[in-house]
CSV table of C-alpha atoms in Angstrom, one decimal:
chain,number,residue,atom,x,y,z
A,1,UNK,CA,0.0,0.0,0.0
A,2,UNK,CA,1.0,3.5,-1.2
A,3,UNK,CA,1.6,5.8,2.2
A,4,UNK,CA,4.4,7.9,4.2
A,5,UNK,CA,6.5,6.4,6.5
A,6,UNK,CA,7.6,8.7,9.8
A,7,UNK,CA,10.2,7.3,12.3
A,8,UNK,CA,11.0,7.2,14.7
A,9,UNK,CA,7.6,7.1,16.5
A,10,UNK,CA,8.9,8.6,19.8
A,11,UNK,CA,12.3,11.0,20.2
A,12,UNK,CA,13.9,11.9,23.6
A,13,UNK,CA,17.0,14.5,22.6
A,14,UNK,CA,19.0,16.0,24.6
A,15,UNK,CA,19.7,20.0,24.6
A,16,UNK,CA,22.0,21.2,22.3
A,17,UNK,CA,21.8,17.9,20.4
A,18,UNK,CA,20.8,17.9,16.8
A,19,UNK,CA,18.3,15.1,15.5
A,20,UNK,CA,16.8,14.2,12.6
A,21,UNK,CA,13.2,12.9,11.3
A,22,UNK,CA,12.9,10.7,8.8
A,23,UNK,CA,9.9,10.9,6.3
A,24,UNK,CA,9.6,8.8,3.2
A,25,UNK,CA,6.8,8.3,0.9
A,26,UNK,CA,5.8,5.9,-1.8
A,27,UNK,CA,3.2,7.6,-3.6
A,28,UNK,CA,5.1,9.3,-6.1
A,29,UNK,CA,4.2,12.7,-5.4
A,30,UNK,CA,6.4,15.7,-6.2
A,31,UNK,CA,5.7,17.8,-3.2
A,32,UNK,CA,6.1,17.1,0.7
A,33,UNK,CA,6.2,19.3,3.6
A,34,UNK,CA,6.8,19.2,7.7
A,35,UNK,CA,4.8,20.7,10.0
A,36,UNK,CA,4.7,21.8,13.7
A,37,UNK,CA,2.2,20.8,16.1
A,38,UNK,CA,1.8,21.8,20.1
A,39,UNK,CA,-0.4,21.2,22.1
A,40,UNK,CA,-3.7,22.4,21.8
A,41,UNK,CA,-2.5,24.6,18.5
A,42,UNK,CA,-3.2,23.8,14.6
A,43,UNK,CA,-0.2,23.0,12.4
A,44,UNK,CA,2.5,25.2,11.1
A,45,UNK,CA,4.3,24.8,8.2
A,46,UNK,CA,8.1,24.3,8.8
A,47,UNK,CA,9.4,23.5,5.2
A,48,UNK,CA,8.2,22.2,2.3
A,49,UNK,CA,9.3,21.1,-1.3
A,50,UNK,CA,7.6,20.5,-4.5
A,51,UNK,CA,10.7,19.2,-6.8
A,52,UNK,CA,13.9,17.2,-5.9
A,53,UNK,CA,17.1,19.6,-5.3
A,54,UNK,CA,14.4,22.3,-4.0
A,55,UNK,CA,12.6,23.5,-0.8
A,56,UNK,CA,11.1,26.3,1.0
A,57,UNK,CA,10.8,28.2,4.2
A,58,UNK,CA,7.6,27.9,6.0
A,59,UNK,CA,6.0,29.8,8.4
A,60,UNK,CA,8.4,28.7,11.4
A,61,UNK,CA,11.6,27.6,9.8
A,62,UNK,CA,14.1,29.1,11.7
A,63,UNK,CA,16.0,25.9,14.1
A,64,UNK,CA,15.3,23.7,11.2
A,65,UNK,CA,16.6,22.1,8.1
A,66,UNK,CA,15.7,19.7,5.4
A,67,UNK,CA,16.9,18.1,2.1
A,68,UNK,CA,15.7,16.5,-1.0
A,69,UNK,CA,18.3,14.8,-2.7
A,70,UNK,CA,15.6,11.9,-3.3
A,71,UNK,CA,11.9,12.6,-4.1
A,72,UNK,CA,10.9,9.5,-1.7
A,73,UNK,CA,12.5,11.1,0.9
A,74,UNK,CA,12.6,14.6,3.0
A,75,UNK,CA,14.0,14.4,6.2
A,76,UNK,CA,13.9,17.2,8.7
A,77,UNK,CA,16.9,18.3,11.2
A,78,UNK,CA,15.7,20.0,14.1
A,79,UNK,CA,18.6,21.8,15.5
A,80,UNK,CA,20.2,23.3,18.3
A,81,UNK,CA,18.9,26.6,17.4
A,82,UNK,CA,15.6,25.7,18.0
A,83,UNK,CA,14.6,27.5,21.1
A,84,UNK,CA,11.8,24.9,22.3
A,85,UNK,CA,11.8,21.8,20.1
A,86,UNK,CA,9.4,19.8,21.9
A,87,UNK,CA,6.3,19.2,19.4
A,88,UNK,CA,4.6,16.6,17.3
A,89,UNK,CA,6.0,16.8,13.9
A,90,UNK,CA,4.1,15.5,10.8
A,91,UNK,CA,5.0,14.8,7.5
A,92,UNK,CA,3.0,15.0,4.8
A,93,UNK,CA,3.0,14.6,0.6
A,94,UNK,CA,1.0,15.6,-2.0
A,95,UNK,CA,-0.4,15.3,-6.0
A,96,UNK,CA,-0.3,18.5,-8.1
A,97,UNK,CA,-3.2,20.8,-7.4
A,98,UNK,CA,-6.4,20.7,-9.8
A,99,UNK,CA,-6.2,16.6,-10.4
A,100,UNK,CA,-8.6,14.5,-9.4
A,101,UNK,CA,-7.1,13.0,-7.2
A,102,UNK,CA,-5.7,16.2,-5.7
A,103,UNK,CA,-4.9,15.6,-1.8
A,104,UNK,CA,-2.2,15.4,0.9
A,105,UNK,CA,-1.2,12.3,2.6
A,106,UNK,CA,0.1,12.6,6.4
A,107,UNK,CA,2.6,10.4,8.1
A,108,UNK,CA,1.5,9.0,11.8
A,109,UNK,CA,3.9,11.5,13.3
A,110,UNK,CA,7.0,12.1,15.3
A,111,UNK,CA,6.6,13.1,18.8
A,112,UNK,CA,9.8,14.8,19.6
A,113,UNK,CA,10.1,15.5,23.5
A,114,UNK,CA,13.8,17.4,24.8
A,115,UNK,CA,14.9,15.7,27.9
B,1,UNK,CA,-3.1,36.2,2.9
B,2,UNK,CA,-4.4,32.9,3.2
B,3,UNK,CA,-6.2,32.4,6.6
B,4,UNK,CA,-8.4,29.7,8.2
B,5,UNK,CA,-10.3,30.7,11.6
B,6,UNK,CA,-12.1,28.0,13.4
B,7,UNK,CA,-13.6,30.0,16.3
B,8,UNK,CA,-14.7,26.7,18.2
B,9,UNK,CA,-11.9,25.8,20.3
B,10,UNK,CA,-13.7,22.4,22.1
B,11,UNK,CA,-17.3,21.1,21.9
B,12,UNK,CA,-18.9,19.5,24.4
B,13,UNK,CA,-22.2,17.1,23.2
B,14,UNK,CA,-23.8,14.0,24.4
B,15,UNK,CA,-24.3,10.8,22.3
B,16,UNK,CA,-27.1,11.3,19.9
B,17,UNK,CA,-26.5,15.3,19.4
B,18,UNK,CA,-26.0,17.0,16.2
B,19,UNK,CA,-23.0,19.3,16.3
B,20,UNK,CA,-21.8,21.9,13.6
B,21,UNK,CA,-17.9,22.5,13.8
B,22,UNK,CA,-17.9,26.0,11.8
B,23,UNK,CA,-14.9,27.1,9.8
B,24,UNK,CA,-14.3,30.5,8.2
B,25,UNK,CA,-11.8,31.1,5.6
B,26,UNK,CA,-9.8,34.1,3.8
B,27,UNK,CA,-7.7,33.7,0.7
B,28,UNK,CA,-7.5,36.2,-3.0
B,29,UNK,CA,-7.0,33.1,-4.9
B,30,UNK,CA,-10.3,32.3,-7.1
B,31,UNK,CA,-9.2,29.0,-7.0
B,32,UNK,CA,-8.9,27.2,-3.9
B,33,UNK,CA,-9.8,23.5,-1.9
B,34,UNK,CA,-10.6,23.4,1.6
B,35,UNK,CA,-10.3,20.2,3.3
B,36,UNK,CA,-11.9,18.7,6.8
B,37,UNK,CA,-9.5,16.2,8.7
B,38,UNK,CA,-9.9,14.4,11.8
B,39,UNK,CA,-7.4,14.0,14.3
B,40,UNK,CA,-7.7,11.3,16.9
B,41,UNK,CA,-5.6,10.8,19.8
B,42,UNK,CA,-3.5,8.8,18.2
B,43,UNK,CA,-2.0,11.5,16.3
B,44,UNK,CA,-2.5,10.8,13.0
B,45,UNK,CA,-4.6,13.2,10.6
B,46,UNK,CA,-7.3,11.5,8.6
B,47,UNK,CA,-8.6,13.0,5.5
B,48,UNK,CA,-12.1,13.7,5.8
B,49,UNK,CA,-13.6,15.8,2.8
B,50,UNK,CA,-12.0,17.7,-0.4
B,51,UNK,CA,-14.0,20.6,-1.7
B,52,UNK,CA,-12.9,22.9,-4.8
B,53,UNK,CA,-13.8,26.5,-5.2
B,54,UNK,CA,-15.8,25.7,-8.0
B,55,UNK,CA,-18.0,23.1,-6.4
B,56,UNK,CA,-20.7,24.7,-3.8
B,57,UNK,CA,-22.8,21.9,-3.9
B,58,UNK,CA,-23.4,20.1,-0.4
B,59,UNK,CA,-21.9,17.0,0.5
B,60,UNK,CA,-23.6,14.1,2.9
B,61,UNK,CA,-21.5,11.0,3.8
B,62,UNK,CA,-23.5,9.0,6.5
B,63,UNK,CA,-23.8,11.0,9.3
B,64,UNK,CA,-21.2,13.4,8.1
B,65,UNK,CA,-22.3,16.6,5.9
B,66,UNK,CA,-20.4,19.9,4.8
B,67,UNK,CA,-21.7,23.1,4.0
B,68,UNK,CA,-19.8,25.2,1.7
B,69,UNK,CA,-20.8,28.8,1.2
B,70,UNK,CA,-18.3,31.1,-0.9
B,71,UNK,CA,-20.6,34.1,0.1
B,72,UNK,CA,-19.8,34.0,3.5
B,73,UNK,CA,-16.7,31.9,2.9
B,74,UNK,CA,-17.5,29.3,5.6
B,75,UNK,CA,-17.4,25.6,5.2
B,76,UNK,CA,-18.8,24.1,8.4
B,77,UNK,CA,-19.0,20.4,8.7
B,78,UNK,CA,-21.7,18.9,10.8
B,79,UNK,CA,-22.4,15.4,12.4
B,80,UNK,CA,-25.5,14.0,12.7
B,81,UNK,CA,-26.1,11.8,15.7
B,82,UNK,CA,-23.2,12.3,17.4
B,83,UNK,CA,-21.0,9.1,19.0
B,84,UNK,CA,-18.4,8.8,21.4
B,85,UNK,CA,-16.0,7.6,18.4
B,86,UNK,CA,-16.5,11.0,16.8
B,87,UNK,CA,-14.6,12.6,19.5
B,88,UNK,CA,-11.3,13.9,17.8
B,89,UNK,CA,-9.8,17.5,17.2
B,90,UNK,CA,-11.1,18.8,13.7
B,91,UNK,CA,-9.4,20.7,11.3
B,92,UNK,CA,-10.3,22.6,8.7
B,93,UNK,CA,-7.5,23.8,6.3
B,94,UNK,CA,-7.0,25.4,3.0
B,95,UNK,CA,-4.4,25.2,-0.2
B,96,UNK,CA,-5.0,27.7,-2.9
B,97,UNK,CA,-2.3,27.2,-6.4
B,98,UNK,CA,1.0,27.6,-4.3
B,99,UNK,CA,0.1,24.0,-3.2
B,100,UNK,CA,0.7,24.9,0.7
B,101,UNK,CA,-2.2,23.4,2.9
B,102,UNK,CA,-2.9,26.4,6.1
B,103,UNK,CA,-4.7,24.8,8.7
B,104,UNK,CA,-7.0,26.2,11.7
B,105,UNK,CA,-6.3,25.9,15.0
B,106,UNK,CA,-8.5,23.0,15.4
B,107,UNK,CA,-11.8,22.3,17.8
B,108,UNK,CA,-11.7,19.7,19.8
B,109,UNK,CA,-15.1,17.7,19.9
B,110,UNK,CA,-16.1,15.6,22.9
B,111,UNK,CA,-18.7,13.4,22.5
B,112,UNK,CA,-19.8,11.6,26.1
B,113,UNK,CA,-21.8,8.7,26.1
């Protein structure tokens, strides 16, 4: 079955430590994105891409990066310079607007908790 | 700007209720979607409904139904018979041609039995 894969499922770092999220997808879709979630607040977008080799800054990209060297995959680096890490971070893919079939596809989530 | 506002931060019903989770959005685009997803506690988002800016006609899906009305540019969902597995946050978001989905803030729905 087609879907996006998120690991891992739980993260403990420790301050000062970089970490990365892994996201890959099998559904062949150009775009992905990463967003933020706390508690009791809607998502934010963090980055997203819509072509291999490219991305761009969301709403709240500053402590984070990504890459796209692959179009399955788009990991996300949450870095030292982010102030207050501690959210759930989704992953999500998507077909070109205006297709049938037009939709984004979410991952089950990283919940990333600094210890 | 592109904006979603859902107003409703939790809901409260008991089993059986019909409840309306309203959402209002803002965008210049002419063409848009807006999309419903449920979130359980689990985490994960689940894709609900898909409407185009083009398409005001209502939607009904069991005890699920959407309203879509560009003139007041609201689409409010609303669940018919309420149960206790409906209880979930609720989003409403919203992707115009730059292919970014905005999201609301969410209402929480609680459903008791």
């Amino acid at each position: 079955d087609g879907g996006i894969t998120q690991s891992p499922k739980y993260l403990f770092r420790k301050e000062g430590q970089n970490v990365t999220l892994s996201c890959e997808q099998n559904l062949n879709h150009d775009a992905m994105y990463w967003y933020r979630q706390d508690p009791g607040q809607g998502l934010r977008l963090i980055y997203y891409s819509q072509i291999v080799n490219d991305f761009q800054k969301g709403d709240i990209a500053e402590g984070y990066s990504v890459s796209r060297e692959k179009k399955e995959s788009f990991p996300l680096t949450v870095t030292s310079a982010q102030k207050n890490p501690t959210a759930f971070y989704l992953c999500a893919s998507s077909s070109p607007p205006g297709g049938k079939g037009y939709g984004y596809t979410f991952g089950s989530g990283t919940r990333l908790t600094v210890v | 700007a592109q904006k979603v506002t859902q107003a409703q931060t939790e809901i409260s019903v008991v089993e059986k209720e019909d409840v309306t989770l309203d959402c209002v959005y803002e965008t210049r685009d002419t063409t848009y979607y807006l999309f419903w997803y449920k979130q359980p506690p689990s985490g994960e988002l689940v894709f609900l409904i898909r409407r185009n800016s083009f398409d005001e006609q209502n939607e009904i899906s069991g005890r699920y139904s959407w309203n879509f009305q560009k003139s007041t540019s609201s689409f409010n969902f609303t669940i018919t018979a309420s149960q206790v597995v409906d209880s979930a946050v609720y989003f409403c978001a919203l992707s115009g041609l730059t292919d970014k989905l905005i999201f609301g803030t969410g209402t929480r729905l609680q459903v008791f039995p």
